[in-house]
Amino acid sequence: AQKVTQAQTEISVVEKEDVTLDCVYETRDTTYYLFWYKQPPSGELVFLIRRNSFDEQNEISGRYSWNFQKSTSSFNFTITASQVVDSAVYFCALSEEGANNLFFGTGTRLTVIP
Amino acid sequence: GAGVSQSPRYKVAKRGQDVALRCDPISGHVSLFWYQQALGQGPEFLTYFQNEAQLDKSGLPSDRFFAERPEGSVSTLKIQRTQQEDSAVYLCASSLDSYGYTFGSGTRLTVV
Protein backbone atom coordinates (compact mmCIF):
# COMPACT_ATOMS: atom_id res chain seq x y z
CA ALA A 1 0.00 0.00 0.00
CA GLN A 2 1.17 3.50 -0.71
CA LYS A 3 1.36 6.22 1.88
CA VAL A 4 2.68 9.77 2.04
CA THR A 5 3.35 11.40 5.39
CA GLN A 6 3.83 15.11 5.90
CA ALA A 7 4.28 15.31 9.64
CA GLN A 8 4.45 19.10 9.77
CA THR A 9 0.91 20.42 9.73
CA GLU A 10 1.82 24.10 9.96
CA ILE A 11 5.07 26.03 9.85
CA SER A 12 5.64 29.75 10.39
CA VAL A 13 8.86 31.47 9.48
CA VAL A 14 10.00 35.05 9.27
CA GLU A 15 10.75 36.37 5.81
CA LYS A 16 14.25 35.53 4.52
CA GLU A 17 14.57 32.47 6.74
CA ASP A 18 15.17 29.08 5.15
CA VAL A 19 12.54 26.40 5.70
CA THR A 20 12.41 22.66 4.98
CA LEU A 21 9.19 20.76 4.42
CA ASP A 22 9.41 17.06 5.16
CA CYS A 23 7.89 14.24 3.14
CA VAL A 24 8.18 10.53 3.91
CA TYR A 25 6.63 7.96 1.62
CA GLU A 26 5.87 4.24 1.55
CA THR A 27 5.52 2.06 -1.52
CA ARG A 28 6.24 -1.52 -2.49
CA ASP A 29 7.00 -0.59 -6.08
CA THR A 30 10.55 -0.15 -7.29
CA THR A 31 9.43 2.34 -9.93
CA TYR A 32 7.51 5.32 -8.70
CA TYR A 33 7.31 9.08 -9.03
CA LEU A 34 7.33 11.78 -6.38
CA PHE A 35 5.81 15.22 -6.75
CA TRP A 36 5.53 18.49 -4.89
CA TYR A 37 2.60 20.85 -5.44
CA LYS A 38 1.88 24.31 -4.05
CA GLN A 39 -1.70 25.31 -3.23
CA PRO A 40 -2.06 29.07 -2.74
CA PRO A 41 -5.25 30.56 -1.27
CA SER A 42 -6.77 30.69 -4.76
CA GLY A 43 -7.07 26.91 -4.60
CA GLU A 44 -5.36 25.55 -7.67
CA LEU A 45 -2.53 23.07 -7.28
CA VAL A 46 0.65 24.37 -8.87
CA PHE A 47 3.13 21.76 -10.05
CA LEU A 48 6.64 22.26 -8.65
CA ILE A 49 8.62 19.12 -9.39
CA ARG A 50 8.44 15.47 -10.38
CA ARG A 51 11.21 13.02 -9.57
CA ASN A 52 11.38 9.35 -10.56
CA SER A 53 12.65 6.67 -8.22
CA PHE A 54 15.82 6.05 -10.20
CA ASP A 55 17.06 9.61 -10.02
CA GLU A 56 18.38 10.49 -6.59
CA GLN A 57 20.16 13.62 -7.68
CA ASN A 58 19.19 16.62 -5.69
CA GLU A 59 17.62 19.41 -7.67
CA ILE A 60 17.75 23.15 -7.32
CA SER A 61 15.46 25.64 -9.00
CA GLY A 62 16.05 29.19 -7.90
CA ARG A 63 15.23 29.40 -4.20
CA TYR A 64 13.74 25.89 -4.22
CA SER A 65 15.68 22.69 -3.69
CA TRP A 66 14.71 19.06 -3.20
CA ASN A 67 16.54 16.29 -1.38
CA PHE A 68 15.52 12.78 -2.42
CA GLN A 69 16.88 9.95 -0.27
CA LYS A 70 15.67 6.45 -1.04
CA SER A 71 17.46 5.05 2.01
CA THR A 72 15.11 6.98 4.28
CA SER A 73 12.16 7.13 1.84
CA SER A 74 12.17 10.89 2.06
CA PHE A 75 11.71 13.68 -0.47
CA ASN A 76 12.20 16.92 1.40
CA PHE A 77 11.68 20.40 0.02
CA THR A 78 13.68 23.45 1.08
CA ILE A 79 12.87 27.07 0.38
CA THR A 80 15.83 29.38 0.79
CA ALA A 81 15.33 33.01 1.79
CA SER A 82 11.58 32.62 2.10
CA GLN A 83 9.24 35.32 0.85
CA VAL A 84 5.66 36.23 1.75
CA VAL A 85 4.53 34.91 -1.64
CA ASP A 86 5.70 31.47 -0.58
CA SER A 87 2.84 31.31 1.92
CA ALA A 88 0.65 28.40 0.82
CA VAL A 89 -0.13 24.77 1.53
CA TYR A 90 2.45 22.42 0.07
CA PHE A 91 1.62 18.84 -0.86
CA CYS A 92 3.92 15.94 -1.48
CA ALA A 93 2.48 13.19 -3.69
CA LEU A 94 3.37 9.72 -4.93
CA SER A 95 2.44 7.91 -8.11
CA GLU A 96 3.30 4.27 -8.68
CA GLU A 97 4.30 2.90 -12.08
CA GLY A 98 1.20 2.12 -14.09
CA ALA A 99 -1.09 3.90 -11.66
CA ASN A 100 -3.60 6.40 -12.90
CA ASN A 101 -3.55 8.73 -9.97
CA LEU A 102 -1.51 10.69 -7.47
CA PHE A 103 -1.59 9.81 -3.78
CA PHE A 104 -1.22 12.97 -1.71
CA GLY A 105 -0.03 13.68 1.79
CA THR A 106 -2.10 15.86 4.09
CA GLY A 107 -0.07 18.95 3.29
CA THR A 108 1.99 21.48 5.22
CA ARG A 109 0.69 25.01 5.61
CA LEU A 110 3.58 27.46 5.37
CA THR A 111 3.15 31.00 6.59
CA VAL A 112 5.90 33.49 5.88
CA ILE A 113 5.69 36.49 8.17
CA PRO A 114 6.95 39.81 6.80
CA GLY B 1 -7.49 27.06 -23.24
CA ALA B 2 -4.47 28.14 -21.26
CA GLY B 3 -5.40 26.17 -18.18
CA VAL B 4 -7.95 23.81 -16.69
CA SER B 5 -11.22 25.62 -16.13
CA GLN B 6 -13.80 24.51 -13.58
CA SER B 7 -17.28 25.81 -13.01
CA PRO B 8 -19.00 26.83 -10.91
CA ARG B 9 -16.34 28.14 -8.58
CA TYR B 10 -18.69 27.79 -5.61
CA LYS B 11 -21.86 25.76 -5.20
CA VAL B 12 -24.23 25.62 -2.27
CA ALA B 13 -26.68 22.75 -2.40
CA LYS B 14 -29.45 21.71 -0.09
CA ARG B 15 -29.15 18.19 1.22
CA GLY B 16 -30.79 15.83 -1.23
CA GLN B 17 -30.27 18.08 -4.24
CA ASP B 18 -28.40 16.90 -7.34
CA VAL B 19 -25.37 18.88 -8.52
CA ALA B 20 -23.24 18.91 -11.67
CA LEU B 21 -19.67 20.17 -11.72
CA ARG B 22 -17.94 20.99 -14.98
CA CYS B 23 -14.32 20.67 -16.03
CA ASP B 24 -12.78 22.07 -19.23
CA PRO B 25 -9.33 20.49 -19.60
CA ILE B 26 -6.42 21.89 -21.54
CA SER B 27 -7.05 21.37 -25.23
CA GLY B 28 -5.43 18.18 -26.47
CA HIS B 29 -4.94 16.65 -23.03
CA VAL B 30 -5.91 13.02 -23.25
CA SER B 31 -6.04 12.25 -19.56
CA LEU B 32 -8.50 13.80 -17.14
CA PHE B 33 -8.78 13.22 -13.41
CA TRP B 34 -11.20 14.19 -10.67
CA TYR B 35 -10.11 14.58 -7.06
CA GLN B 36 -11.99 15.39 -3.87
CA GLN B 37 -10.31 17.56 -1.25
CA ALA B 38 -11.90 17.72 2.18
CA LEU B 39 -11.08 20.65 4.44
CA GLY B 40 -7.54 20.39 5.78
CA GLN B 41 -6.77 17.26 3.80
CA GLY B 42 -4.90 16.36 0.66
CA PRO B 43 -6.77 15.67 -2.56
CA GLU B 44 -8.11 12.14 -2.95
CA PHE B 45 -8.52 10.43 -6.29
CA LEU B 46 -12.04 9.89 -7.58
CA THR B 47 -11.85 8.87 -11.22
CA TYR B 48 -9.75 8.90 -14.39
CA PHE B 49 -10.56 9.25 -18.08
CA GLN B 50 -8.45 8.61 -21.11
CA ASN B 51 -10.23 10.44 -23.90
CA GLU B 52 -13.89 9.46 -23.46
CA ALA B 53 -13.19 6.18 -21.70
CA GLN B 54 -13.51 6.07 -17.94
CA LEU B 55 -10.67 3.71 -17.11
CA ASP B 56 -10.70 3.96 -13.34
CA LYS B 57 -13.54 4.91 -11.04
CA SER B 58 -12.25 3.15 -7.97
CA GLY B 59 -12.20 6.34 -5.91
CA LEU B 60 -15.85 7.29 -6.30
CA PRO B 61 -17.20 7.08 -2.75
CA SER B 62 -20.69 5.85 -3.58
CA ASP B 63 -23.06 5.17 -6.45
CA ARG B 64 -24.37 8.71 -5.99
CA PHE B 65 -21.24 9.93 -7.75
CA PHE B 66 -21.11 9.73 -11.52
CA ALA B 67 -18.65 11.20 -14.02
CA GLU B 68 -18.70 11.43 -17.78
CA ARG B 69 -16.60 12.77 -20.62
CA PRO B 70 -18.70 11.93 -23.68
CA GLU B 71 -16.58 13.60 -26.37
CA GLY B 72 -13.21 13.21 -24.77
CA SER B 73 -12.95 16.85 -23.81
CA VAL B 74 -15.26 18.49 -21.23
CA SER B 75 -16.10 16.36 -18.23
CA THR B 76 -18.95 16.55 -15.75
CA LEU B 77 -18.98 15.16 -12.23
CA LYS B 78 -22.51 14.60 -11.00
CA ILE B 79 -23.49 13.99 -7.41
CA GLN B 80 -27.01 12.81 -6.76
CA ARG B 81 -28.91 13.33 -3.52
CA THR B 82 -26.08 15.30 -1.95
CA GLN B 83 -25.19 14.67 1.68
CA GLN B 84 -23.29 16.87 4.12
CA GLU B 85 -20.25 14.63 3.88
CA ASP B 86 -20.02 15.52 0.19
CA SER B 87 -18.96 19.05 1.15
CA ALA B 88 -15.45 19.49 -0.23
CA VAL B 89 -13.44 21.06 -3.02
CA TYR B 90 -13.63 19.06 -6.22
CA LEU B 91 -10.50 19.39 -8.32
CA CYS B 92 -10.08 18.47 -11.94
CA ALA B 93 -6.71 17.84 -13.56
CA SER B 94 -5.63 17.08 -17.09
CA SER B 95 -2.43 15.69 -18.51
CA LEU B 96 -0.84 15.16 -21.87
CA ASP B 97 1.37 12.49 -20.41
CA SER B 98 2.04 11.36 -16.85
CA TYR B 99 4.79 13.90 -16.32
CA GLY B 100 2.83 16.83 -15.02
CA TYR B 101 -0.81 17.14 -14.12
CA THR B 102 -2.36 20.59 -14.51
CA PHE B 103 -5.03 21.25 -11.94
CA GLY B 104 -7.95 23.63 -12.07
CA SER B 105 -8.92 25.94 -9.21
CA GLY B 106 -11.66 23.59 -8.12
CA THR B 107 -15.32 23.83 -7.23
CA ARG B 108 -16.09 24.33 -3.57
CA LEU B 109 -19.29 22.43 -2.78
CA THR B 110 -21.13 23.14 0.44
CA VAL B 111 -24.11 20.99 1.30
CA VAL B 112 -26.46 22.56 3.83
PDB file of C-alpha atoms in Angstrom:
ATOM      1  CA  ALA A   1       0.000   0.000   0.000  1.00  0.00           C
ATOM      2  CA  GLN A   2       1.171   3.495  -0.708  1.00  0.00           C
ATOM      3  CA  LYS A   3       1.363   6.221   1.878  1.00  0.00           C
ATOM      4  CA  VAL A   4       2.684   9.767   2.037  1.00  0.00           C
ATOM      5  CA  THR A   5       3.345  11.403   5.393  1.00  0.00           C
ATOM      6  CA  GLN A   6       3.828  15.107   5.898  1.00  0.00           C
ATOM      7  CA  ALA A   7       4.282  15.312   9.644  1.00  0.00           C
ATOM      8  CA  GLN A   8       4.451  19.103   9.771  1.00  0.00           C
ATOM      9  CA  THR A   9       0.908  20.423   9.728  1.00  0.00           C
ATOM     10  CA  GLU A  10       1.819  24.098   9.962  1.00  0.00           C
ATOM     11  CA  ILE A  11       5.072  26.034   9.853  1.00  0.00           C
ATOM     12  CA  SER A  12       5.637  29.749  10.387  1.00  0.00           C
ATOM     13  CA  VAL A  13       8.864  31.472   9.484  1.00  0.00           C
ATOM     14  CA  VAL A  14      10.004  35.049   9.266  1.00  0.00           C
ATOM     15  CA  GLU A  15      10.753  36.367   5.809  1.00  0.00           C
ATOM     16  CA  LYS A  16      14.246  35.525   4.524  1.00  0.00           C
ATOM     17  CA  GLU A  17      14.566  32.472   6.745  1.00  0.00           C
ATOM     18  CA  ASP A  18      15.171  29.076   5.152  1.00  0.00           C
ATOM     19  CA  VAL A  19      12.541  26.399   5.699  1.00  0.00           C
ATOM     20  CA  THR A  20      12.410  22.664   4.983  1.00  0.00           C
ATOM     21  CA  LEU A  21       9.193  20.762   4.424  1.00  0.00           C
ATOM     22  CA  ASP A  22       9.408  17.063   5.157  1.00  0.00           C
ATOM     23  CA  CYS A  23       7.890  14.241   3.139  1.00  0.00           C
ATOM     24  CA  VAL A  24       8.184  10.526   3.907  1.00  0.00           C
ATOM     25  CA  TYR A  25       6.632   7.956   1.617  1.00  0.00           C
ATOM     26  CA  GLU A  26       5.871   4.245   1.547  1.00  0.00           C
ATOM     27  CA  THR A  27       5.520   2.063  -1.523  1.00  0.00           C
ATOM     28  CA  ARG A  28       6.237  -1.520  -2.487  1.00  0.00           C
ATOM     29  CA  ASP A  29       6.999  -0.586  -6.075  1.00  0.00           C
ATOM     30  CA  THR A  30      10.550  -0.149  -7.286  1.00  0.00           C
ATOM     31  CA  THR A  31       9.434   2.338  -9.930  1.00  0.00           C
ATOM     32  CA  TYR A  32       7.508   5.325  -8.704  1.00  0.00           C
ATOM     33  CA  TYR A  33       7.309   9.085  -9.026  1.00  0.00           C
ATOM     34  CA  LEU A  34       7.327  11.777  -6.384  1.00  0.00           C
ATOM     35  CA  PHE A  35       5.813  15.220  -6.750  1.00  0.00           C
ATOM     36  CA  TRP A  36       5.530  18.486  -4.893  1.00  0.00           C
ATOM     37  CA  TYR A  37       2.604  20.849  -5.439  1.00  0.00           C
ATOM     38  CA  LYS A  38       1.881  24.306  -4.053  1.00  0.00           C
ATOM     39  CA  GLN A  39      -1.700  25.308  -3.232  1.00  0.00           C
ATOM     40  CA  PRO A  40      -2.061  29.067  -2.736  1.00  0.00           C
ATOM     41  CA  PRO A  41      -5.250  30.556  -1.273  1.00  0.00           C
ATOM     42  CA  SER A  42      -6.775  30.691  -4.758  1.00  0.00           C
ATOM     43  CA  GLY A  43      -7.069  26.908  -4.599  1.00  0.00           C
ATOM     44  CA  GLU A  44      -5.362  25.545  -7.668  1.00  0.00           C
ATOM     45  CA  LEU A  45      -2.534  23.072  -7.285  1.00  0.00           C
ATOM     46  CA  VAL A  46       0.651  24.371  -8.868  1.00  0.00           C
ATOM     47  CA  PHE A  47       3.133  21.764 -10.048  1.00  0.00           C
ATOM     48  CA  LEU A  48       6.639  22.264  -8.649  1.00  0.00           C
ATOM     49  CA  ILE A  49       8.616  19.119  -9.387  1.00  0.00           C
ATOM     50  CA  ARG A  50       8.439  15.469 -10.378  1.00  0.00           C
ATOM     51  CA  ARG A  51      11.206  13.016  -9.569  1.00  0.00           C
ATOM     52  CA  ASN A  52      11.381   9.354 -10.565  1.00  0.00           C
ATOM     53  CA  SER A  53      12.650   6.669  -8.220  1.00  0.00           C
ATOM     54  CA  PHE A  54      15.820   6.051 -10.202  1.00  0.00           C
ATOM     55  CA  ASP A  55      17.056   9.611 -10.019  1.00  0.00           C
ATOM     56  CA  GLU A  56      18.378  10.488  -6.586  1.00  0.00           C
ATOM     57  CA  GLN A  57      20.158  13.616  -7.682  1.00  0.00           C
ATOM     58  CA  ASN A  58      19.192  16.623  -5.690  1.00  0.00           C
ATOM     59  CA  GLU A  59      17.616  19.414  -7.671  1.00  0.00           C
ATOM     60  CA  ILE A  60      17.752  23.154  -7.318  1.00  0.00           C
ATOM     61  CA  SER A  61      15.456  25.636  -8.998  1.00  0.00           C
ATOM     62  CA  GLY A  62      16.047  29.188  -7.902  1.00  0.00           C
ATOM     63  CA  ARG A  63      15.229  29.395  -4.198  1.00  0.00           C
ATOM     64  CA  TYR A  64      13.741  25.893  -4.223  1.00  0.00           C
ATOM     65  CA  SER A  65      15.682  22.688  -3.695  1.00  0.00           C
ATOM     66  CA  TRP A  66      14.713  19.064  -3.204  1.00  0.00           C
ATOM     67  CA  ASN A  67      16.538  16.294  -1.383  1.00  0.00           C
ATOM     68  CA  PHE A  68      15.519  12.781  -2.421  1.00  0.00           C
ATOM     69  CA  GLN A  69      16.884   9.955  -0.275  1.00  0.00           C
ATOM     70  CA  LYS A  70      15.668   6.446  -1.044  1.00  0.00           C
ATOM     71  CA  SER A  71      17.461   5.048   2.011  1.00  0.00           C
ATOM     72  CA  THR A  72      15.114   6.979   4.280  1.00  0.00           C
ATOM     73  CA  SER A  73      12.162   7.133   1.843  1.00  0.00           C
ATOM     74  CA  SER A  74      12.171  10.885   2.058  1.00  0.00           C
ATOM     75  CA  PHE A  75      11.707  13.680  -0.468  1.00  0.00           C
ATOM     76  CA  ASN A  76      12.197  16.923   1.404  1.00  0.00           C
ATOM     77  CA  PHE A  77      11.678  20.402   0.022  1.00  0.00           C
ATOM     78  CA  THR A  78      13.683  23.453   1.078  1.00  0.00           C
ATOM     79  CA  ILE A  79      12.867  27.070   0.378  1.00  0.00           C
ATOM     80  CA  THR A  80      15.826  29.382   0.794  1.00  0.00           C
ATOM     81  CA  ALA A  81      15.334  33.007   1.786  1.00  0.00           C
ATOM     82  CA  SER A  82      11.580  32.618   2.101  1.00  0.00           C
ATOM     83  CA  GLN A  83       9.236  35.323   0.853  1.00  0.00           C
ATOM     84  CA  VAL A  84       5.665  36.229   1.751  1.00  0.00           C
ATOM     85  CA  VAL A  85       4.527  34.912  -1.643  1.00  0.00           C
ATOM     86  CA  ASP A  86       5.699  31.468  -0.576  1.00  0.00           C
ATOM     87  CA  SER A  87       2.841  31.305   1.921  1.00  0.00           C
ATOM     88  CA  ALA A  88       0.655  28.398   0.818  1.00  0.00           C
ATOM     89  CA  VAL A  89      -0.133  24.774   1.531  1.00  0.00           C
ATOM     90  CA  TYR A  90       2.450  22.418   0.071  1.00  0.00           C
ATOM     91  CA  PHE A  91       1.617  18.839  -0.855  1.00  0.00           C
ATOM     92  CA  CYS A  92       3.917  15.935  -1.484  1.00  0.00           C
ATOM     93  CA  ALA A  93       2.478  13.187  -3.691  1.00  0.00           C
ATOM     94  CA  LEU A  94       3.371   9.716  -4.935  1.00  0.00           C
ATOM     95  CA  SER A  95       2.442   7.906  -8.112  1.00  0.00           C
ATOM     96  CA  GLU A  96       3.304   4.270  -8.681  1.00  0.00           C
ATOM     97  CA  GLU A  97       4.297   2.895 -12.077  1.00  0.00           C
ATOM     98  CA  GLY A  98       1.204   2.116 -14.091  1.00  0.00           C
ATOM     99  CA  ALA A  99      -1.089   3.895 -11.656  1.00  0.00           C
ATOM    100  CA  ASN A 100      -3.599   6.404 -12.903  1.00  0.00           C
ATOM    101  CA  ASN A 101      -3.546   8.732  -9.973  1.00  0.00           C
ATOM    102  CA  LEU A 102      -1.511  10.692  -7.470  1.00  0.00           C
ATOM    103  CA  PHE A 103      -1.591   9.806  -3.781  1.00  0.00           C
ATOM    104  CA  PHE A 104      -1.223  12.972  -1.708  1.00  0.00           C
ATOM    105  CA  GLY A 105      -0.027  13.682   1.793  1.00  0.00           C
ATOM    106  CA  THR A 106      -2.099  15.860   4.093  1.00  0.00           C
ATOM    107  CA  GLY A 107      -0.075  18.951   3.289  1.00  0.00           C
ATOM    108  CA  THR A 108       1.994  21.484   5.221  1.00  0.00           C
ATOM    109  CA  ARG A 109       0.690  25.013   5.607  1.00  0.00           C
ATOM    110  CA  LEU A 110       3.577  27.463   5.369  1.00  0.00           C
ATOM    111  CA  THR A 111       3.149  31.000   6.594  1.00  0.00           C
ATOM    112  CA  VAL A 112       5.901  33.489   5.884  1.00  0.00           C
ATOM    113  CA  ILE A 113       5.690  36.492   8.171  1.00  0.00           C
ATOM    114  CA  PRO A 114       6.950  39.812   6.803  1.00  0.00           C
TER     115      PRO A 114
ATOM    116  CA  GLY B   1      -7.487  27.063 -23.235  1.00  0.00           C
ATOM    117  CA  ALA B   2      -4.467  28.138 -21.264  1.00  0.00           C
ATOM    118  CA  GLY B   3      -5.402  26.172 -18.183  1.00  0.00           C
ATOM    119  CA  VAL B   4      -7.949  23.815 -16.694  1.00  0.00           C
ATOM    120  CA  SER B   5     -11.220  25.622 -16.132  1.00  0.00           C
ATOM    121  CA  GLN B   6     -13.800  24.509 -13.584  1.00  0.00           C
ATOM    122  CA  SER B   7     -17.283  25.810 -13.009  1.00  0.00           C
ATOM    123  CA  PRO B   8     -19.000  26.828 -10.915  1.00  0.00           C
ATOM    124  CA  ARG B   9     -16.338  28.141  -8.576  1.00  0.00           C
ATOM    125  CA  TYR B  10     -18.688  27.788  -5.607  1.00  0.00           C
ATOM    126  CA  LYS B  11     -21.858  25.765  -5.198  1.00  0.00           C
ATOM    127  CA  VAL B  12     -24.231  25.618  -2.268  1.00  0.00           C
ATOM    128  CA  ALA B  13     -26.676  22.749  -2.397  1.00  0.00           C
ATOM    129  CA  LYS B  14     -29.453  21.707  -0.087  1.00  0.00           C
ATOM    130  CA  ARG B  15     -29.154  18.190   1.216  1.00  0.00           C
ATOM    131  CA  GLY B  16     -30.792  15.830  -1.231  1.00  0.00           C
ATOM    132  CA  GLN B  17     -30.267  18.083  -4.237  1.00  0.00           C
ATOM    133  CA  ASP B  18     -28.398  16.895  -7.338  1.00  0.00           C
ATOM    134  CA  VAL B  19     -25.370  18.882  -8.519  1.00  0.00           C
ATOM    135  CA  ALA B  20     -23.237  18.909 -11.669  1.00  0.00           C
ATOM    136  CA  LEU B  21     -19.669  20.166 -11.716  1.00  0.00           C
ATOM    137  CA  ARG B  22     -17.936  20.989 -14.978  1.00  0.00           C
ATOM    138  CA  CYS B  23     -14.316  20.667 -16.026  1.00  0.00           C
ATOM    139  CA  ASP B  24     -12.780  22.069 -19.226  1.00  0.00           C
ATOM    140  CA  PRO B  25      -9.327  20.494 -19.602  1.00  0.00           C
ATOM    141  CA  ILE B  26      -6.423  21.888 -21.538  1.00  0.00           C
ATOM    142  CA  SER B  27      -7.045  21.367 -25.234  1.00  0.00           C
ATOM    143  CA  GLY B  28      -5.428  18.179 -26.466  1.00  0.00           C
ATOM    144  CA  HIS B  29      -4.935  16.652 -23.035  1.00  0.00           C
ATOM    145  CA  VAL B  30      -5.909  13.019 -23.253  1.00  0.00           C
ATOM    146  CA  SER B  31      -6.043  12.251 -19.560  1.00  0.00           C
ATOM    147  CA  LEU B  32      -8.501  13.801 -17.138  1.00  0.00           C
ATOM    148  CA  PHE B  33      -8.777  13.222 -13.409  1.00  0.00           C
ATOM    149  CA  TRP B  34     -11.202  14.189 -10.667  1.00  0.00           C
ATOM    150  CA  TYR B  35     -10.105  14.579  -7.060  1.00  0.00           C
ATOM    151  CA  GLN B  36     -11.988  15.387  -3.866  1.00  0.00           C
ATOM    152  CA  GLN B  37     -10.308  17.560  -1.247  1.00  0.00           C
ATOM    153  CA  ALA B  38     -11.904  17.724   2.180  1.00  0.00           C
ATOM    154  CA  LEU B  39     -11.082  20.651   4.441  1.00  0.00           C
ATOM    155  CA  GLY B  40      -7.539  20.393   5.782  1.00  0.00           C
ATOM    156  CA  GLN B  41      -6.774  17.264   3.800  1.00  0.00           C
ATOM    157  CA  GLY B  42      -4.897  16.359   0.658  1.00  0.00           C
ATOM    158  CA  PRO B  43      -6.770  15.669  -2.557  1.00  0.00           C
ATOM    159  CA  GLU B  44      -8.106  12.139  -2.946  1.00  0.00           C
ATOM    160  CA  PHE B  45      -8.519  10.434  -6.290  1.00  0.00           C
ATOM    161  CA  LEU B  46     -12.038   9.895  -7.582  1.00  0.00           C
ATOM    162  CA  THR B  47     -11.852   8.866 -11.218  1.00  0.00           C
ATOM    163  CA  TYR B  48      -9.745   8.900 -14.391  1.00  0.00           C
ATOM    164  CA  PHE B  49     -10.561   9.249 -18.080  1.00  0.00           C
ATOM    165  CA  GLN B  50      -8.446   8.608 -21.108  1.00  0.00           C
ATOM    166  CA  ASN B  51     -10.234  10.438 -23.900  1.00  0.00           C
ATOM    167  CA  GLU B  52     -13.891   9.458 -23.456  1.00  0.00           C
ATOM    168  CA  ALA B  53     -13.185   6.176 -21.703  1.00  0.00           C
ATOM    169  CA  GLN B  54     -13.507   6.067 -17.942  1.00  0.00           C
ATOM    170  CA  LEU B  55     -10.668   3.706 -17.106  1.00  0.00           C
ATOM    171  CA  ASP B  56     -10.698   3.956 -13.338  1.00  0.00           C
ATOM    172  CA  LYS B  57     -13.542   4.908 -11.035  1.00  0.00           C
ATOM    173  CA  SER B  58     -12.255   3.153  -7.965  1.00  0.00           C
ATOM    174  CA  GLY B  59     -12.195   6.341  -5.909  1.00  0.00           C
ATOM    175  CA  LEU B  60     -15.845   7.286  -6.303  1.00  0.00           C
ATOM    176  CA  PRO B  61     -17.204   7.081  -2.746  1.00  0.00           C
ATOM    177  CA  SER B  62     -20.688   5.847  -3.581  1.00  0.00           C
ATOM    178  CA  ASP B  63     -23.059   5.173  -6.450  1.00  0.00           C
ATOM    179  CA  ARG B  64     -24.372   8.713  -5.987  1.00  0.00           C
ATOM    180  CA  PHE B  65     -21.245   9.926  -7.753  1.00  0.00           C
ATOM    181  CA  PHE B  66     -21.109   9.729 -11.519  1.00  0.00           C
ATOM    182  CA  ALA B  67     -18.645  11.204 -14.019  1.00  0.00           C
ATOM    183  CA  GLU B  68     -18.699  11.431 -17.776  1.00  0.00           C
ATOM    184  CA  ARG B  69     -16.605  12.774 -20.616  1.00  0.00           C
ATOM    185  CA  PRO B  70     -18.695  11.931 -23.683  1.00  0.00           C
ATOM    186  CA  GLU B  71     -16.584  13.598 -26.370  1.00  0.00           C
ATOM    187  CA  GLY B  72     -13.207  13.213 -24.765  1.00  0.00           C
ATOM    188  CA  SER B  73     -12.955  16.852 -23.805  1.00  0.00           C
ATOM    189  CA  VAL B  74     -15.263  18.486 -21.231  1.00  0.00           C
ATOM    190  CA  SER B  75     -16.102  16.359 -18.229  1.00  0.00           C
ATOM    191  CA  THR B  76     -18.950  16.555 -15.750  1.00  0.00           C
ATOM    192  CA  LEU B  77     -18.978  15.164 -12.235  1.00  0.00           C
ATOM    193  CA  LYS B  78     -22.508  14.605 -11.002  1.00  0.00           C
ATOM    194  CA  ILE B  79     -23.485  13.992  -7.411  1.00  0.00           C
ATOM    195  CA  GLN B  80     -27.006  12.812  -6.761  1.00  0.00           C
ATOM    196  CA  ARG B  81     -28.912  13.327  -3.522  1.00  0.00           C
ATOM    197  CA  THR B  82     -26.079  15.300  -1.950  1.00  0.00           C
ATOM    198  CA  GLN B  83     -25.186  14.674   1.684  1.00  0.00           C
ATOM    199  CA  GLN B  84     -23.288  16.866   4.121  1.00  0.00           C
ATOM    200  CA  GLU B  85     -20.247  14.631   3.880  1.00  0.00           C
ATOM    201  CA  ASP B  86     -20.017  15.520   0.186  1.00  0.00           C
ATOM    202  CA  SER B  87     -18.959  19.053   1.150  1.00  0.00           C
ATOM    203  CA  ALA B  88     -15.454  19.486  -0.234  1.00  0.00           C
ATOM    204  CA  VAL B  89     -13.445  21.064  -3.015  1.00  0.00           C
ATOM    205  CA  TYR B  90     -13.625  19.058  -6.216  1.00  0.00           C
ATOM    206  CA  LEU B  91     -10.505  19.391  -8.316  1.00  0.00           C
ATOM    207  CA  CYS B  92     -10.075  18.474 -11.937  1.00  0.00           C
ATOM    208  CA  ALA B  93      -6.707  17.841 -13.560  1.00  0.00           C
ATOM    209  CA  SER B  94      -5.631  17.083 -17.090  1.00  0.00           C
ATOM    210  CA  SER B  95      -2.430  15.692 -18.506  1.00  0.00           C
ATOM    211  CA  LEU B  96      -0.836  15.160 -21.870  1.00  0.00           C
ATOM    212  CA  ASP B  97       1.375  12.494 -20.407  1.00  0.00           C
ATOM    213  CA  SER B  98       2.043  11.358 -16.853  1.00  0.00           C
ATOM    214  CA  TYR B  99       4.789  13.900 -16.317  1.00  0.00           C
ATOM    215  CA  GLY B 100       2.826  16.826 -15.016  1.00  0.00           C
ATOM    216  CA  TYR B 101      -0.810  17.138 -14.122  1.00  0.00           C
ATOM    217  CA  THR B 102      -2.356  20.594 -14.507  1.00  0.00           C
ATOM    218  CA  PHE B 103      -5.031  21.254 -11.938  1.00  0.00           C
ATOM    219  CA  GLY B 104      -7.951  23.629 -12.073  1.00  0.00           C
ATOM    220  CA  SER B 105      -8.919  25.939  -9.211  1.00  0.00           C
ATOM    221  CA  GLY B 106     -11.659  23.595  -8.115  1.00  0.00           C
ATOM    222  CA  THR B 107     -15.325  23.833  -7.229  1.00  0.00           C
ATOM    223  CA  ARG B 108     -16.092  24.332  -3.565  1.00  0.00           C
ATOM    224  CA  LEU B 109     -19.285  22.429  -2.778  1.00  0.00           C
ATOM    225  CA  THR B 110     -21.126  23.142   0.440  1.00  0.00           C
ATOM    226  CA  VAL B 111     -24.108  20.987   1.298  1.00  0.00           C
ATOM    227  CA  VAL B 112     -26.463  22.556   3.828  1.00  0.00           C
TER     228      VAL B 112
END
